[in-house]
Amino acid sequence: MTNRYLLGFDVGSSSVKASLVNADTGKCVATAFYPEKEAPIMAVKAGWAEQDPQMWWDNAKLSLKKIMSDAGAKADEIKAIGISYQMHGLVCVDNDLKALRPSII
């Protein structure tokens, strides 16, 4: 019998956390978060908060690589993906989907 997993990402202002859950048992089989220290927040003015969206993507990839390795899971065993995100950040992108500036969070 092949394994069936559910993949979840929590994109927060301090880190990106990924968890892999066995779809049949509901047991969390692996969890990772990056960066391991709190992610930087830029504050150009008082009350402003911005982050580099590329950092979120890079940390999501690192977290995914770690949990897949830890669980010995294969991509085709992932049956669903859920993503939660920090409120309503704005990411402005160009025609190539590259961020134009830091995200307002």
mmCIF file of N, CA and C in Angstrom:
data_model
loop_
_atom_site.group_PDB
_atom_site.id
_atom_site.type_symbol
_atom_site.label_atom_id
_atom_site.label_comp_id
_atom_site.label_asym_id
_atom_site.label_seq_id
_atom_site.Cartn_x
_atom_site.Cartn_y
_atom_site.Cartn_z
ATOM 1 N N MET A 1 0.838 -1.181 0.000
ATOM 2 C CA MET A 1 0.000 0.000 0.000
ATOM 3 C C MET A 1 0.885 1.248 0.000
ATOM 4 N N THR A 2 0.565 2.202 -0.855
ATOM 5 C CA THR A 2 1.357 3.427 -0.901
ATOM 6 C C THR A 2 0.905 4.391 0.184
ATOM 7 N N ASN A 3 1.829 5.225 0.594
ATOM 8 C CA ASN A 3 1.505 6.244 1.587
ATOM 9 C C ASN A 3 0.711 7.365 0.934
ATOM 10 N N ARG A 4 -0.153 7.985 1.726
ATOM 11 C CA ARG A 4 -0.910 9.149 1.274
ATOM 12 C C ARG A 4 -0.710 10.245 2.314
ATOM 13 N N TYR A 5 -0.272 11.403 1.834
ATOM 14 C CA TYR A 5 0.046 12.499 2.740
ATOM 15 C C TYR A 5 -0.739 13.758 2.409
ATOM 16 N N LEU A 6 -0.924 14.574 3.431
ATOM 17 C CA LEU A 6 -1.461 15.919 3.309
ATOM 18 C C LEU A 6 -0.335 16.871 3.689
ATOM 19 N N LEU A 7 -0.135 17.901 2.892
ATOM 20 C CA LEU A 7 0.944 18.857 3.108
ATOM 21 C C LEU A 7 0.350 20.189 3.525
ATOM 22 N N GLY A 8 0.871 20.764 4.590
ATOM 23 C CA GLY A 8 0.396 22.068 5.041
ATOM 24 C C GLY A 8 1.541 23.043 5.200
ATOM 25 N N PHE A 9 1.305 24.282 4.770
ATOM 26 C CA PHE A 9 2.263 25.373 4.957
ATOM 27 C C PHE A 9 1.608 26.464 5.784
ATOM 28 N N ASP A 10 2.359 27.010 6.728
ATOM 29 C CA ASP A 10 1.943 28.183 7.485
ATOM 30 C C ASP A 10 2.987 29.259 7.219
ATOM 31 N N VAL A 11 2.627 30.248 6.412
ATOM 32 C CA VAL A 11 3.548 31.336 6.076
ATOM 33 C C VAL A 11 3.296 32.463 7.066
ATOM 34 N N GLY A 12 4.206 32.594 8.027
ATOM 35 C CA GLY A 12 4.069 33.622 9.043
ATOM 36 C C GLY A 12 5.141 34.683 8.904
ATOM 37 N N SER A 13 5.038 35.724 9.694
ATOM 38 C CA SER A 13 6.033 36.791 9.615
ATOM 39 C C SER A 13 7.358 36.391 10.256
ATOM 40 N N SER A 14 7.361 35.382 11.126
ATOM 41 C CA SER A 14 8.611 34.966 11.755
ATOM 42 C C SER A 14 9.253 33.762 11.078
ATOM 43 N N SER A 15 8.448 32.916 10.396
ATOM 44 C CA SER A 15 9.001 31.743 9.709
ATOM 45 C C SER A 15 7.944 31.131 8.795
ATOM 46 N N VAL A 16 8.408 30.204 7.978
ATOM 47 C CA VAL A 16 7.504 29.377 7.172
ATOM 48 C C VAL A 16 7.591 27.970 7.734
ATOM 49 N N LYS A 17 6.451 27.428 8.135
ATOM 50 C CA LYS A 17 6.397 26.088 8.717
ATOM 51 C C LYS A 17 5.695 25.166 7.733
ATOM 52 N N ALA A 18 6.242 23.970 7.571
ATOM 53 C CA ALA A 18 5.613 22.950 6.730
ATOM 54 C C ALA A 18 5.413 21.696 7.565
ATOM 55 N N SER A 19 4.277 21.045 7.365
ATOM 56 C CA SER A 19 3.990 19.792 8.061
ATOM 57 C C SER A 19 3.430 18.782 7.078
ATOM 58 N N LEU A 20 3.813 17.533 7.288
ATOM 59 C CA LEU A 20 3.331 16.427 6.472
ATOM 60 C C LEU A 20 2.535 15.506 7.383
ATOM 61 N N VAL A 21 1.282 15.252 6.999
ATOM 62 C CA VAL A 21 0.369 14.453 7.815
ATOM 63 C C VAL A 21 -0.035 13.214 7.033
ATOM 64 N N ASN A 22 -0.041 12.068 7.706
ATOM 65 C CA ASN A 22 -0.522 10.843 7.080
ATOM 66 C C ASN A 22 -2.026 10.996 6.858
ATOM 67 N N ALA A 23 -2.453 10.892 5.604
ATOM 68 C CA ALA A 23 -3.861 11.123 5.255
ATOM 69 C C ALA A 23 -4.792 10.068 5.833
ATOM 70 N N ASP A 24 -4.286 8.894 6.137
ATOM 71 C CA ASP A 24 -5.131 7.816 6.642
ATOM 72 C C ASP A 24 -5.248 7.808 8.159
ATOM 73 N N THR A 25 -4.170 8.203 8.848
ATOM 74 C CA THR A 25 -4.176 8.145 10.310
ATOM 75 C C THR A 25 -4.328 9.511 10.970
ATOM 76 N N GLY A 26 -4.043 10.587 10.222
ATOM 77 C CA GLY A 26 -4.073 11.928 10.797
ATOM 78 C C GLY A 26 -2.837 12.258 11.608
ATOM 79 N N LYS A 27 -1.858 11.365 11.620
ATOM 80 C CA LYS A 27 -0.637 11.571 12.395
ATOM 81 C C LYS A 27 0.331 12.466 11.628
ATOM 82 N N CYS A 28 0.874 13.467 12.329
ATOM 83 C CA CYS A 28 1.906 14.324 11.741
ATOM 84 C C CYS A 28 3.201 13.519 11.691
ATOM 85 N N VAL A 29 3.746 13.351 10.503
ATOM 86 C CA VAL A 29 4.949 12.530 10.351
ATOM 87 C C VAL A 29 6.219 13.364 10.239
ATOM 88 N N ALA A 30 6.096 14.651 9.915
ATOM 89 C CA ALA A 30 7.281 15.513 9.837
ATOM 90 C C ALA A 30 6.851 16.972 9.863
ATOM 91 N N THR A 31 7.669 17.789 10.524
ATOM 92 C CA THR A 31 7.452 19.231 10.586
ATOM 93 C C THR A 31 8.806 19.920 10.533
ATOM 94 N N ALA A 32 8.855 21.040 9.835
ATOM 95 C CA ALA A 32 10.079 21.840 9.782
ATOM 96 C C ALA A 32 9.697 23.302 9.607
ATOM 97 N N PHE A 33 10.574 24.198 10.060
ATOM 98 C CA PHE A 33 10.341 25.620 9.827
ATOM 99 C C PHE A 33 11.660 26.321 9.548
ATOM 100 N N TYR A 34 11.571 27.302 8.689
ATOM 101 C CA TYR A 34 12.722 28.124 8.324
ATOM 102 C C TYR A 34 12.254 29.565 8.194
ATOM 103 N N PRO A 35 13.105 30.539 8.550
ATOM 104 C CA PRO A 35 14.427 30.337 9.111
ATOM 105 C C PRO A 35 14.317 29.839 10.549
ATOM 106 N N GLU A 36 15.406 29.296 11.036
ATOM 107 C CA GLU A 36 15.393 28.756 12.396
ATOM 108 C C GLU A 36 15.401 29.870 13.438
ATOM 109 N N LYS A 37 15.872 31.054 13.051
ATOM 110 C CA LYS A 37 15.746 32.251 13.888
ATOM 111 C C LYS A 37 14.681 33.121 13.241
ATOM 112 N N GLU A 38 14.126 34.037 13.979
ATOM 113 C CA GLU A 38 13.024 34.848 13.460
ATOM 114 C C GLU A 38 13.416 35.612 12.199
ATOM 115 N N ALA A 39 12.540 35.596 11.218
ATOM 116 C CA ALA A 39 12.776 36.282 9.948
ATOM 117 C C ALA A 39 12.779 37.798 10.158
ATOM 118 N N PRO A 40 13.600 38.496 9.387
ATOM 119 C CA PRO A 40 13.653 39.955 9.543
ATOM 120 C C PRO A 40 12.405 40.646 8.991
ATOM 121 N N ILE A 41 12.028 41.706 9.655
ATOM 122 C CA ILE A 41 10.942 42.576 9.208
ATOM 123 C C ILE A 41 11.536 43.965 9.019
ATOM 124 N N MET A 42 11.287 44.555 7.857
ATOM 125 C CA MET A 42 11.772 45.903 7.576
ATOM 126 C C MET A 42 10.714 46.905 8.026
ATOM 127 N N ALA A 43 11.159 47.945 8.707
ATOM 128 C CA ALA A 43 10.258 49.012 9.146
ATOM 129 C C ALA A 43 10.896 50.345 8.773
ATOM 130 N N VAL A 44 10.559 50.841 7.584
ATOM 131 C CA VAL A 44 11.136 52.089 7.091
ATOM 132 C C VAL A 44 10.633 53.276 7.909
ATOM 133 N N LYS A 45 9.382 53.195 8.353
ATOM 134 C CA LYS A 45 8.770 54.220 9.202
ATOM 135 C C LYS A 45 8.050 53.523 10.354
ATOM 136 N N ALA A 46 7.814 54.266 11.410
ATOM 137 C CA ALA A 46 7.067 53.717 12.545
ATOM 138 C C ALA A 46 5.699 53.236 12.068
ATOM 139 N N GLY A 47 5.321 52.037 12.472
ATOM 140 C CA GLY A 47 4.032 51.470 12.099
ATOM 141 C C GLY A 47 4.031 50.732 10.768
ATOM 142 N N TRP A 48 5.121 50.783 10.042
ATOM 143 C CA TRP A 48 5.231 50.069 8.767
ATOM 144 C C TRP A 48 5.878 48.717 9.012
ATOM 145 N N ALA A 49 5.524 47.746 8.197
ATOM 146 C CA ALA A 49 6.162 46.427 8.265
ATOM 147 C C ALA A 49 6.185 45.835 6.861
ATOM 148 N N GLU A 50 7.368 45.421 6.431
ATOM 149 C CA GLU A 50 7.540 44.824 5.110
ATOM 150 C C GLU A 50 8.489 43.638 5.210
ATOM 151 N N GLN A 51 8.326 42.678 4.300
ATOM 152 C CA GLN A 51 9.239 41.546 4.194
ATOM 153 C C GLN A 51 9.467 41.231 2.724
ATOM 154 N N ASP A 52 10.594 40.579 2.475
ATOM 155 C CA ASP A 52 10.936 40.150 1.123
ATOM 156 C C ASP A 52 10.163 38.872 0.809
ATOM 157 N N PRO A 53 9.236 38.887 -0.158
ATOM 158 C CA PRO A 53 8.464 37.682 -0.465
ATOM 159 C C PRO A 53 9.315 36.531 -0.993
ATOM 160 N N GLN A 54 10.466 36.829 -1.576
ATOM 161 C CA GLN A 54 11.354 35.759 -2.038
ATOM 162 C C GLN A 54 11.825 34.922 -0.854
ATOM 163 N N MET A 55 11.978 35.573 0.308
ATOM 164 C CA MET A 55 12.376 34.859 1.524
ATOM 165 C C MET A 55 11.316 33.815 1.894
ATOM 166 N N TRP A 56 10.036 34.160 1.735
ATOM 167 C CA TRP A 56 8.971 33.189 2.038
ATOM 168 C C TRP A 56 9.090 31.974 1.132
ATOM 169 N N TRP A 57 9.287 32.225 -0.155
ATOM 170 C CA TRP A 57 9.394 31.132 -1.128
ATOM 171 C C TRP A 57 10.609 30.255 -0.820
ATOM 172 N N ASP A 58 11.753 30.903 -0.566
ATOM 173 C CA ASP A 58 12.973 30.146 -0.259
ATOM 174 C C ASP A 58 12.789 29.290 0.988
ATOM 175 N N ASN A 59 12.159 29.849 2.025
ATOM 176 C CA ASN A 59 11.948 29.103 3.269
ATOM 177 C C ASN A 59 10.898 28.010 3.107
ATOM 178 N N ALA A 60 9.913 28.220 2.252
ATOM 179 C CA ALA A 60 8.939 27.159 1.959
ATOM 180 C C ALA A 60 9.637 25.981 1.290
ATOM 181 N N LYS A 61 10.527 26.268 0.347
ATOM 182 C CA LYS A 61 11.256 25.187 -0.331
ATOM 183 C C LYS A 61 12.164 24.430 0.637
ATOM 184 N N LEU A 62 12.848 25.159 1.529
ATOM 185 C CA LEU A 62 13.707 24.498 2.518
ATOM 186 C C LEU A 62 12.883 23.610 3.450
ATOM 187 N N SER A 63 11.753 24.127 3.923
ATOM 188 C CA SER A 63 10.882 23.359 4.821
ATOM 189 C C SER A 63 10.352 22.108 4.135
ATOM 190 N N LEU A 64 9.928 22.264 2.886
ATOM 191 C CA LEU A 64 9.403 21.122 2.130
ATOM 192 C C LEU A 64 10.472 20.056 1.925
ATOM 193 N N LYS A 65 11.652 20.486 1.533
ATOM 194 C CA LYS A 65 12.751 19.532 1.306
ATOM 195 C C LYS A 65 13.046 18.742 2.585
ATOM 196 N N LYS A 66 13.051 19.434 3.728
ATOM 197 C CA LYS A 66 13.358 18.777 5.011
ATOM 198 C C LYS A 66 12.288 17.757 5.388
ATOM 199 N N ILE A 67 11.012 18.126 5.301
ATOM 200 C CA ILE A 67 9.980 17.174 5.734
ATOM 201 C C ILE A 67 9.878 15.984 4.784
ATOM 202 N N MET A 68 10.073 16.221 3.503
ATOM 203 C CA MET A 68 10.022 15.107 2.546
ATOM 204 C C MET A 68 11.158 14.128 2.822
ATOM 205 N N SER A 69 12.334 14.667 3.111
ATOM 206 C CA SER A 69 13.482 13.820 3.430
ATOM 207 C C SER A 69 13.267 13.079 4.749
ATOM 208 N N ASP A 70 12.830 13.810 5.778
ATOM 209 C CA ASP A 70 12.617 13.195 7.094
ATOM 210 C C ASP A 70 11.587 12.067 7.035
ATOM 211 N N ALA A 71 10.540 12.255 6.240
ATOM 212 C CA ALA A 71 9.464 11.258 6.153
ATOM 213 C C ALA A 71 9.740 10.179 5.111
ATOM 214 N N GLY A 72 10.739 10.405 4.257
ATOM 215 C CA GLY A 72 10.977 9.473 3.158
ATOM 216 C C GLY A 72 9.818 9.479 2.172
ATOM 217 N N ALA A 73 9.160 10.618 2.050
ATOM 218 C CA ALA A 73 7.972 10.734 1.202
ATOM 219 C C ALA A 73 8.347 11.098 -0.234
ATOM 220 N N LYS A 74 7.456 10.729 -1.151
ATOM 221 C CA LYS A 74 7.612 11.058 -2.568
ATOM 222 C C LYS A 74 6.524 12.055 -2.959
ATOM 223 N N ALA A 75 6.828 12.894 -3.932
ATOM 224 C CA ALA A 75 5.892 13.946 -4.348
ATOM 225 C C ALA A 75 4.532 13.389 -4.753
ATOM 226 N N ASP A 76 4.512 12.245 -5.422
ATOM 227 C CA ASP A 76 3.225 11.698 -5.885
ATOM 228 C C ASP A 76 2.389 11.100 -4.748
ATOM 229 N N GLU A 77 2.944 11.064 -3.539
ATOM 230 C CA GLU A 77 2.189 10.585 -2.378
ATOM 231 C C GLU A 77 1.421 11.722 -1.693
ATOM 232 N N ILE A 78 1.682 12.968 -2.101
ATOM 233 C CA ILE A 78 0.963 14.112 -1.537
ATOM 234 C C ILE A 78 -0.372 14.241 -2.255
ATOM 235 N N LYS A 79 -1.442 14.167 -1.505
ATOM 236 C CA LYS A 79 -2.789 14.163 -2.078
ATOM 237 C C LYS A 79 -3.510 15.496 -1.943
ATOM 238 N N ALA A 80 -3.034 16.379 -1.071
ATOM 239 C CA ALA A 80 -3.651 17.694 -0.910
ATOM 240 C C ALA A 80 -2.645 18.637 -0.268
ATOM 241 N N ILE A 81 -2.803 19.919 -0.568
ATOM 242 C CA ILE A 81 -1.931 20.955 -0.011
ATOM 243 C C ILE A 81 -2.809 22.059 0.557
ATOM 244 N N GLY A 82 -2.497 22.470 1.788
ATOM 245 C CA GLY A 82 -3.183 23.597 2.412
ATOM 246 C C GLY A 82 -2.173 24.670 2.769
ATOM 247 N N ILE A 83 -2.570 25.924 2.605
ATOM 248 C CA ILE A 83 -1.666 27.039 2.891
ATOM 249 C C ILE A 83 -2.405 28.072 3.733
ATOM 250 N N SER A 84 -1.775 28.468 4.839
ATOM 251 C CA SER A 84 -2.287 29.605 5.606
ATOM 252 C C SER A 84 -1.232 30.705 5.518
ATOM 253 N N TYR A 85 -1.693 31.948 5.562
ATOM 254 C CA TYR A 85 -0.813 33.078 5.325
ATOM 255 C C TYR A 85 -1.120 34.166 6.327
ATOM 256 N N GLN A 86 -0.149 35.013 6.544
ATOM 257 C CA GLN A 86 -0.243 36.083 7.528
ATOM 258 C C GLN A 86 -1.143 37.229 7.067
ATOM 259 N N MET A 87 -2.334 37.192 7.422
ATOM 260 C CA MET A 87 -3.296 38.260 7.161
ATOM 261 C C MET A 87 -3.431 38.577 5.677
ATOM 262 N N HIS A 88 -3.202 39.801 5.273
ATOM 263 C CA HIS A 88 -3.497 40.243 3.914
ATOM 264 C C HIS A 88 -2.322 41.019 3.310
ATOM 265 N N GLY A 89 -1.159 40.408 3.267
ATOM 266 C CA GLY A 89 0.007 41.067 2.694
ATOM 267 C C GLY A 89 -0.151 41.287 1.199
ATOM 268 N N LEU A 90 0.444 42.337 0.702
ATOM 269 C CA LEU A 90 0.380 42.686 -0.709
ATOM 270 C C LEU A 90 1.734 42.409 -1.352
ATOM 271 N N VAL A 91 1.736 41.627 -2.427
ATOM 272 C CA VAL A 91 2.957 41.357 -3.186
ATOM 273 C C VAL A 91 2.724 41.844 -4.612
ATOM 274 N N CYS A 92 3.426 42.894 -4.997
ATOM 275 C CA CYS A 92 3.330 43.435 -6.361
ATOM 276 C C CYS A 92 4.368 42.730 -7.222
ATOM 277 N N VAL A 93 3.933 42.209 -8.382
ATOM 278 C CA VAL A 93 4.837 41.456 -9.251
ATOM 279 C C VAL A 93 4.843 42.044 -10.661
ATOM 280 N N ASP A 94 5.927 41.732 -11.402
ATOM 281 C CA ASP A 94 6.022 42.162 -12.794
ATOM 282 C C ASP A 94 5.464 41.075 -13.714
ATOM 283 N N ASN A 95 5.633 41.238 -15.008
ATOM 284 C CA ASN A 95 5.107 40.270 -15.980
ATOM 285 C C ASN A 95 5.730 38.889 -15.853
ATOM 286 N N ASP A 96 6.917 38.818 -15.235
ATOM 287 C CA ASP A 96 7.595 37.538 -15.021
ATOM 288 C C ASP A 96 7.320 36.973 -13.635
ATOM 289 N N LEU A 97 6.372 37.581 -12.917
ATOM 290 C CA LEU A 97 5.973 37.181 -11.561
ATOM 291 C C LEU A 97 7.085 37.361 -10.535
ATOM 292 N N LYS A 98 7.990 38.291 -10.788
ATOM 293 C CA LYS A 98 9.048 38.642 -9.836
ATOM 294 C C LYS A 98 8.543 39.800 -8.976
ATOM 295 N N ALA A 99 8.801 39.719 -7.686
ATOM 296 C CA ALA A 99 8.360 40.779 -6.777
ATOM 297 C C ALA A 99 9.030 42.098 -7.141
ATOM 298 N N LEU A 100 8.233 43.156 -7.187
ATOM 299 C CA LEU A 100 8.746 44.481 -7.524
ATOM 300 C C LEU A 100 9.343 45.200 -6.323
ATOM 301 N N ARG A 101 8.909 44.815 -5.141
ATOM 302 C CA ARG A 101 9.351 45.481 -3.917
ATOM 303 C C ARG A 101 9.034 44.571 -2.740
ATOM 304 N N PRO A 102 9.521 44.924 -1.558
ATOM 305 C CA PRO A 102 9.133 44.144 -0.386
ATOM 306 C C PRO A 102 7.612 44.152 -0.207
ATOM 307 N N SER A 103 7.105 43.098 0.391
ATOM 308 C CA SER A 103 5.671 42.967 0.624
ATOM 309 C C SER A 103 5.261 43.780 1.842
ATOM 310 N N ILE A 104 4.141 44.455 1.715
ATOM 311 C CA ILE A 104 3.573 45.182 2.843
ATOM 312 C C ILE A 104 2.776 44.170 3.662
ATOM 313 N N ILE A 105 3.148 44.017 4.934
ATOM 314 C CA ILE A 105 2.476 43.007 5.766
ATOM 315 C C ILE A 105 1.731 43.654 6.918
#
